[in-house]
Amino acid sequence: MKNKTKTYLLLAAVLGIWGTVAFKIVNGISPDQPQTTAESFDVAFNPEVQKDKDTFSIQTIDRDPFLGTLSAKKQASKRAKSINVKPNTSGVAMPIITYGGSIQKQNSKEKVFVVNINNKQYLLKVGQVINDVKLIRGNKESIVIRFNGTNQTIKL
C-alpha cells in the first residue's frame, strides 16, 4: 500500500508540472491581444508662455578662497610691437605686417617664419616674396622685411 500511495503522489506531481509547461507554451504561441483605447488629442496648438530669463552678473573676488587673503590685481604687461618705419616714397600703401614666430625641424637648420600680411597668415622662408614683401632675415625675436626698397624690422 505504501508503494501505491507514493506512485499516485508522484504521478499527480508530474502531471501538474507537465500541465503547467503545456499551458505556458500554448499561451506563448497565441497570446491575447491587449485592448487599446483611443485617446482624444487636443488638435489646437497651445505653446507655453515664455517666462522671463534669469539674469546674473559675475563679480570679481578680491579674496583668495584658499589662503583667505586679499589678492593684488595683476597688471597685464603689454609688449608693444615696434616697427622701424621709414617714410614711404612711393604711392603704394604699406601692408599691415605682424610677426608670429618661427618654426624649425629638429634635424634641419632652415627656419620657416610665420608672417601675417594684411591679416592673412603666410609661412615664409628667407628670400621668399609674397605681396611685394620680401623676407630678408629673421630670428626667434624679430624679422627684417623689404617692401618697395625699404627695410623694416618687425619684432615678435
PDB file of C-alpha atoms in Angstrom:
ATOM      1  CA  MET A   1       0.000   0.000   0.000  1.00  0.00           C
ATOM      2  CA  LYS A   2       2.877   2.316   0.647  1.00  0.00           C
ATOM      3  CA  ASN A   3       4.182   1.951  -2.902  1.00  0.00           C
ATOM      4  CA  LYS A   4       0.796   2.768  -4.460  1.00  0.00           C
ATOM      5  CA  THR A   5       0.470   5.992  -2.405  1.00  0.00           C
ATOM      6  CA  LYS A   6       3.921   7.195  -3.436  1.00  0.00           C
ATOM      7  CA  THR A   7       3.217   6.339  -7.078  1.00  0.00           C
ATOM      8  CA  TYR A   8      -0.058   8.284  -7.111  1.00  0.00           C
ATOM      9  CA  LEU A   9       1.556  11.321  -5.453  1.00  0.00           C
ATOM     10  CA  LEU A  10       4.456  11.313  -7.928  1.00  0.00           C
ATOM     11  CA  LEU A  11       2.019  10.847 -10.852  1.00  0.00           C
ATOM     12  CA  ALA A  12      -0.009  13.882  -9.699  1.00  0.00           C
ATOM     13  CA  ALA A  13       3.182  15.997  -9.353  1.00  0.00           C
ATOM     14  CA  VAL A  14       4.422  15.009 -12.845  1.00  0.00           C
ATOM     15  CA  LEU A  15       1.013  15.749 -14.415  1.00  0.00           C
ATOM     16  CA  GLY A  16       0.902  19.150 -12.653  1.00  0.00           C
ATOM     17  CA  ILE A  17       4.382  20.119 -13.894  1.00  0.00           C
ATOM     18  CA  TRP A  18       3.710  18.984 -17.481  1.00  0.00           C
ATOM     19  CA  GLY A  19       0.334  20.724 -17.447  1.00  0.00           C
ATOM     20  CA  THR A  20       1.978  23.982 -16.392  1.00  0.00           C
ATOM     21  CA  VAL A  21       4.606  23.653 -19.150  1.00  0.00           C
ATOM     22  CA  ALA A  22       1.922  22.926 -21.784  1.00  0.00           C
ATOM     23  CA  PHE A  23      -0.172  25.910 -20.593  1.00  0.00           C
ATOM     24  CA  LYS A  24       2.812  28.288 -20.911  1.00  0.00           C
ATOM     25  CA  ILE A  25       3.622  27.001 -24.432  1.00  0.00           C
ATOM     26  CA  VAL A  26       0.028  27.402 -25.642  1.00  0.00           C
ATOM     27  CA  ASN A  27      -0.232  30.929 -24.219  1.00  0.00           C
ATOM     28  CA  GLY A  28       3.142  31.856 -25.719  1.00  0.00           C
ATOM     29  CA  ILE A  29       2.109  30.762 -29.223  1.00  0.00           C
ATOM     30  CA  SER A  30      -1.224  32.596 -29.276  1.00  0.00           C
ATOM     31  CA  PRO A  31      -1.069  35.450 -26.777  1.00  0.00           C
ATOM     32  CA  ASP A  32      -4.142  37.573 -26.124  1.00  0.00           C
ATOM     33  CA  GLN A  33      -4.030  40.977 -27.809  1.00  0.00           C
ATOM     34  CA  PRO A  34      -4.127  43.825 -25.306  1.00  0.00           C
ATOM     35  CA  GLN A  35      -7.057  46.134 -25.705  1.00  0.00           C
ATOM     36  CA  THR A  36      -6.193  49.606 -26.916  1.00  0.00           C
ATOM     37  CA  THR A  37      -8.273  52.621 -26.172  1.00  0.00           C
ATOM     38  CA  ALA A  38      -8.407  55.609 -28.465  1.00  0.00           C
ATOM     39  CA  GLU A  39      -7.227  58.723 -26.676  1.00  0.00           C
ATOM     40  CA  SER A  40      -8.535  62.097 -27.661  1.00  0.00           C
ATOM     41  CA  PHE A  41      -5.851  64.620 -28.501  1.00  0.00           C
ATOM     42  CA  ASP A  42      -6.185  68.382 -28.401  1.00  0.00           C
ATOM     43  CA  VAL A  43      -5.811  69.456 -32.011  1.00  0.00           C
ATOM     44  CA  ALA A  44      -5.136  73.122 -31.225  1.00  0.00           C
ATOM     45  CA  PHE A  45      -1.514  74.098 -30.624  1.00  0.00           C
ATOM     46  CA  ASN A  46      -1.096  75.982 -27.376  1.00  0.00           C
ATOM     47  CA  PRO A  47       2.559  76.948 -26.810  1.00  0.00           C
ATOM     48  CA  GLU A  48       3.706  77.598 -23.279  1.00  0.00           C
ATOM     49  CA  VAL A  49       4.163  81.204 -22.306  1.00  0.00           C
ATOM     50  CA  GLN A  50       7.868  82.010 -22.099  1.00  0.00           C
ATOM     51  CA  LYS A  51       8.974  83.166 -18.697  1.00  0.00           C
ATOM     52  CA  ASP A  52      11.472  85.962 -18.129  1.00  0.00           C
ATOM     53  CA  LYS A  53      15.048  84.778 -18.337  1.00  0.00           C
ATOM     54  CA  ASP A  54      17.003  84.619 -15.137  1.00  0.00           C
ATOM     55  CA  THR A  55      19.841  87.113 -15.365  1.00  0.00           C
ATOM     56  CA  PHE A  56      23.029  87.188 -13.365  1.00  0.00           C
ATOM     57  CA  SER A  57      26.255  89.087 -13.189  1.00  0.00           C
ATOM     58  CA  ILE A  58      29.768  87.943 -12.413  1.00  0.00           C
ATOM     59  CA  GLN A  59      31.710  89.992  -9.919  1.00  0.00           C
ATOM     60  CA  THR A  60      35.411  89.867  -9.234  1.00  0.00           C
ATOM     61  CA  ILE A  61      36.523  88.301  -5.984  1.00  0.00           C
ATOM     62  CA  ASP A  62      39.357  90.097  -4.247  1.00  0.00           C
ATOM     63  CA  ARG A  63      39.881  87.419  -1.613  1.00  0.00           C
ATOM     64  CA  ASP A  64      41.877  84.253  -2.299  1.00  0.00           C
ATOM     65  CA  PRO A  65      39.492  81.368  -1.465  1.00  0.00           C
ATOM     66  CA  PHE A  66      42.299  79.080  -0.301  1.00  0.00           C
ATOM     67  CA  LEU A  67      44.501  81.436   1.675  1.00  0.00           C
ATOM     68  CA  GLY A  68      41.827  83.868   2.829  1.00  0.00           C
ATOM     69  CA  THR A  69      43.991  86.860   1.957  1.00  0.00           C
ATOM     70  CA  LEU A  70      43.277  89.742  -0.359  1.00  0.00           C
ATOM     71  CA  SER A  71      44.969  89.370  -3.701  1.00  0.00           C
ATOM     72  CA  ALA A  72      46.523  92.226  -5.592  1.00  0.00           C
ATOM     73  CA  LYS A  73      45.281  92.761  -9.118  1.00  0.00           C
ATOM     74  CA  LYS A  74      47.891  91.739 -11.625  1.00  0.00           C
ATOM     75  CA  GLN A  75      48.685  94.211 -14.332  1.00  0.00           C
ATOM     76  CA  ALA A  76      48.907  92.619 -17.754  1.00  0.00           C
ATOM     77  CA  SER A  77      52.120  93.619 -19.403  1.00  0.00           C
ATOM     78  CA  LYS A  78      51.577  94.682 -22.961  1.00  0.00           C
ATOM     79  CA  ARG A  79      54.515  94.307 -25.243  1.00  0.00           C
ATOM     80  CA  ALA A  80      54.279  96.858 -27.966  1.00  0.00           C
ATOM     81  CA  LYS A  81      55.231  95.739 -31.417  1.00  0.00           C
ATOM     82  CA  SER A  82      57.894  98.118 -32.554  1.00  0.00           C
ATOM     83  CA  ILE A  83      58.283  98.714 -36.243  1.00  0.00           C
ATOM     84  CA  ASN A  84      61.074 100.797 -37.623  1.00  0.00           C
ATOM     85  CA  VAL A  85      59.168 102.735 -40.268  1.00  0.00           C
ATOM     86  CA  LYS A  86      60.889 104.771 -42.899  1.00  0.00           C
ATOM     87  CA  PRO A  87      58.838 107.227 -44.921  1.00  0.00           C
ATOM     88  CA  ASN A  88      57.198 105.621 -47.930  1.00  0.00           C
ATOM     89  CA  THR A  89      58.303 107.435 -51.081  1.00  0.00           C
ATOM     90  CA  SER A  90      56.008 105.559 -53.467  1.00  0.00           C
ATOM     91  CA  GLY A  91      52.234 105.863 -53.634  1.00  0.00           C
ATOM     92  CA  VAL A  92      51.688 102.202 -52.600  1.00  0.00           C
ATOM     93  CA  ALA A  93      50.455 101.813 -49.036  1.00  0.00           C
ATOM     94  CA  MET A  94      52.435  99.627 -46.681  1.00  0.00           C
ATOM     95  CA  PRO A  95      50.520  96.432 -45.813  1.00  0.00           C
ATOM     96  CA  ILE A  96      49.852  95.542 -42.183  1.00  0.00           C
ATOM     97  CA  ILE A  97      52.574  93.057 -41.239  1.00  0.00           C
ATOM     98  CA  THR A  98      52.948  91.195 -37.946  1.00  0.00           C
ATOM     99  CA  TYR A  99      55.416  88.506 -36.941  1.00  0.00           C
ATOM    100  CA  GLY A 100      54.014  85.338 -35.355  1.00  0.00           C
ATOM    101  CA  GLY A 101      57.167  83.324 -34.670  1.00  0.00           C
ATOM    102  CA  SER A 102      59.426  80.772 -36.314  1.00  0.00           C
ATOM    103  CA  ILE A 103      59.242  77.049 -36.969  1.00  0.00           C
ATOM    104  CA  GLN A 104      62.216  74.744 -37.426  1.00  0.00           C
ATOM    105  CA  LYS A 105      62.520  70.991 -37.989  1.00  0.00           C
ATOM    106  CA  GLN A 106      64.587  69.127 -35.428  1.00  0.00           C
ATOM    107  CA  ASN A 107      67.180  67.834 -37.886  1.00  0.00           C
ATOM    108  CA  SER A 108      67.326  70.948 -40.089  1.00  0.00           C
ATOM    109  CA  LYS A 109      68.856  74.399 -39.769  1.00  0.00           C
ATOM    110  CA  GLU A 110      66.335  76.005 -42.157  1.00  0.00           C
ATOM    111  CA  LYS A 111      63.713  78.109 -40.396  1.00  0.00           C
ATOM    112  CA  VAL A 112      60.219  78.935 -41.576  1.00  0.00           C
ATOM    113  CA  PHE A 113      58.750  82.201 -40.292  1.00  0.00           C
ATOM    114  CA  VAL A 114      55.052  82.822 -39.582  1.00  0.00           C
ATOM    115  CA  VAL A 115      54.195  86.244 -41.015  1.00  0.00           C
ATOM    116  CA  ASN A 116      50.743  87.866 -41.129  1.00  0.00           C
ATOM    117  CA  ILE A 117      50.333  90.183 -44.099  1.00  0.00           C
ATOM    118  CA  ASN A 118      47.015  92.083 -44.156  1.00  0.00           C
ATOM    119  CA  ASN A 119      45.545  89.610 -41.630  1.00  0.00           C
ATOM    120  CA  LYS A 120      46.429  86.573 -43.766  1.00  0.00           C
ATOM    121  CA  GLN A 121      48.948  84.141 -42.359  1.00  0.00           C
ATOM    122  CA  TYR A 122      51.875  83.019 -44.531  1.00  0.00           C
ATOM    123  CA  LEU A 123      54.813  80.697 -43.913  1.00  0.00           C
ATOM    124  CA  LEU A 124      57.909  82.336 -45.401  1.00  0.00           C
ATOM    125  CA  LYS A 125      61.495  81.230 -45.847  1.00  0.00           C
ATOM    126  CA  VAL A 126      64.382  83.675 -46.145  1.00  0.00           C
ATOM    127  CA  GLY A 127      64.329  85.293 -49.599  1.00  0.00           C
ATOM    128  CA  GLN A 128      60.699  84.432 -50.358  1.00  0.00           C
ATOM    129  CA  VAL A 129      58.395  87.192 -51.719  1.00  0.00           C
ATOM    130  CA  ILE A 130      54.632  87.484 -51.134  1.00  0.00           C
ATOM    131  CA  ASN A 131      52.574  90.601 -51.990  1.00  0.00           C
ATOM    132  CA  ASP A 132      55.786  92.571 -52.767  1.00  0.00           C
ATOM    133  CA  VAL A 133      57.030  91.807 -49.237  1.00  0.00           C
ATOM    134  CA  LYS A 134      60.398  90.008 -49.199  1.00  0.00           C
ATOM    135  CA  LEU A 135      61.762  88.310 -46.089  1.00  0.00           C
ATOM    136  CA  ILE A 136      65.419  89.309 -45.751  1.00  0.00           C
ATOM    137  CA  ARG A 137      66.410  87.624 -42.481  1.00  0.00           C
ATOM    138  CA  GLY A 138      64.952  86.658 -39.144  1.00  0.00           C
ATOM    139  CA  ASN A 139      65.481  85.092 -35.752  1.00  0.00           C
ATOM    140  CA  LYS A 140      63.180  83.999 -32.930  1.00  0.00           C
ATOM    141  CA  GLU A 141      62.594  87.590 -31.772  1.00  0.00           C
ATOM    142  CA  SER A 142      62.302  89.656 -34.973  1.00  0.00           C
ATOM    143  CA  ILE A 143      62.326  89.590 -38.768  1.00  0.00           C
ATOM    144  CA  VAL A 144      63.582  92.043 -41.380  1.00  0.00           C
ATOM    145  CA  ILE A 145      61.390  92.535 -44.447  1.00  0.00           C
ATOM    146  CA  ARG A 146      61.774  94.662 -47.566  1.00  0.00           C
ATOM    147  CA  PHE A 147      58.837  96.483 -49.131  1.00  0.00           C
ATOM    148  CA  ASN A 148      59.358  98.898 -52.039  1.00  0.00           C
ATOM    149  CA  GLY A 149      63.111  99.008 -51.442  1.00  0.00           C
ATOM    150  CA  THR A 150      62.855  99.912 -47.733  1.00  0.00           C
ATOM    151  CA  ASN A 151      63.843  97.512 -44.992  1.00  0.00           C
ATOM    152  CA  GLN A 152      61.750  97.235 -41.854  1.00  0.00           C
ATOM    153  CA  THR A 153      62.332  95.318 -38.651  1.00  0.00           C
ATOM    154  CA  ILE A 154      59.270  93.708 -37.124  1.00  0.00           C
ATOM    155  CA  LYS A 155      59.530  92.315 -33.611  1.00  0.00           C
ATOM    156  CA  LEU A 156      57.516  89.466 -32.094  1.00  0.00           C
TER     157      LEU A 156
END
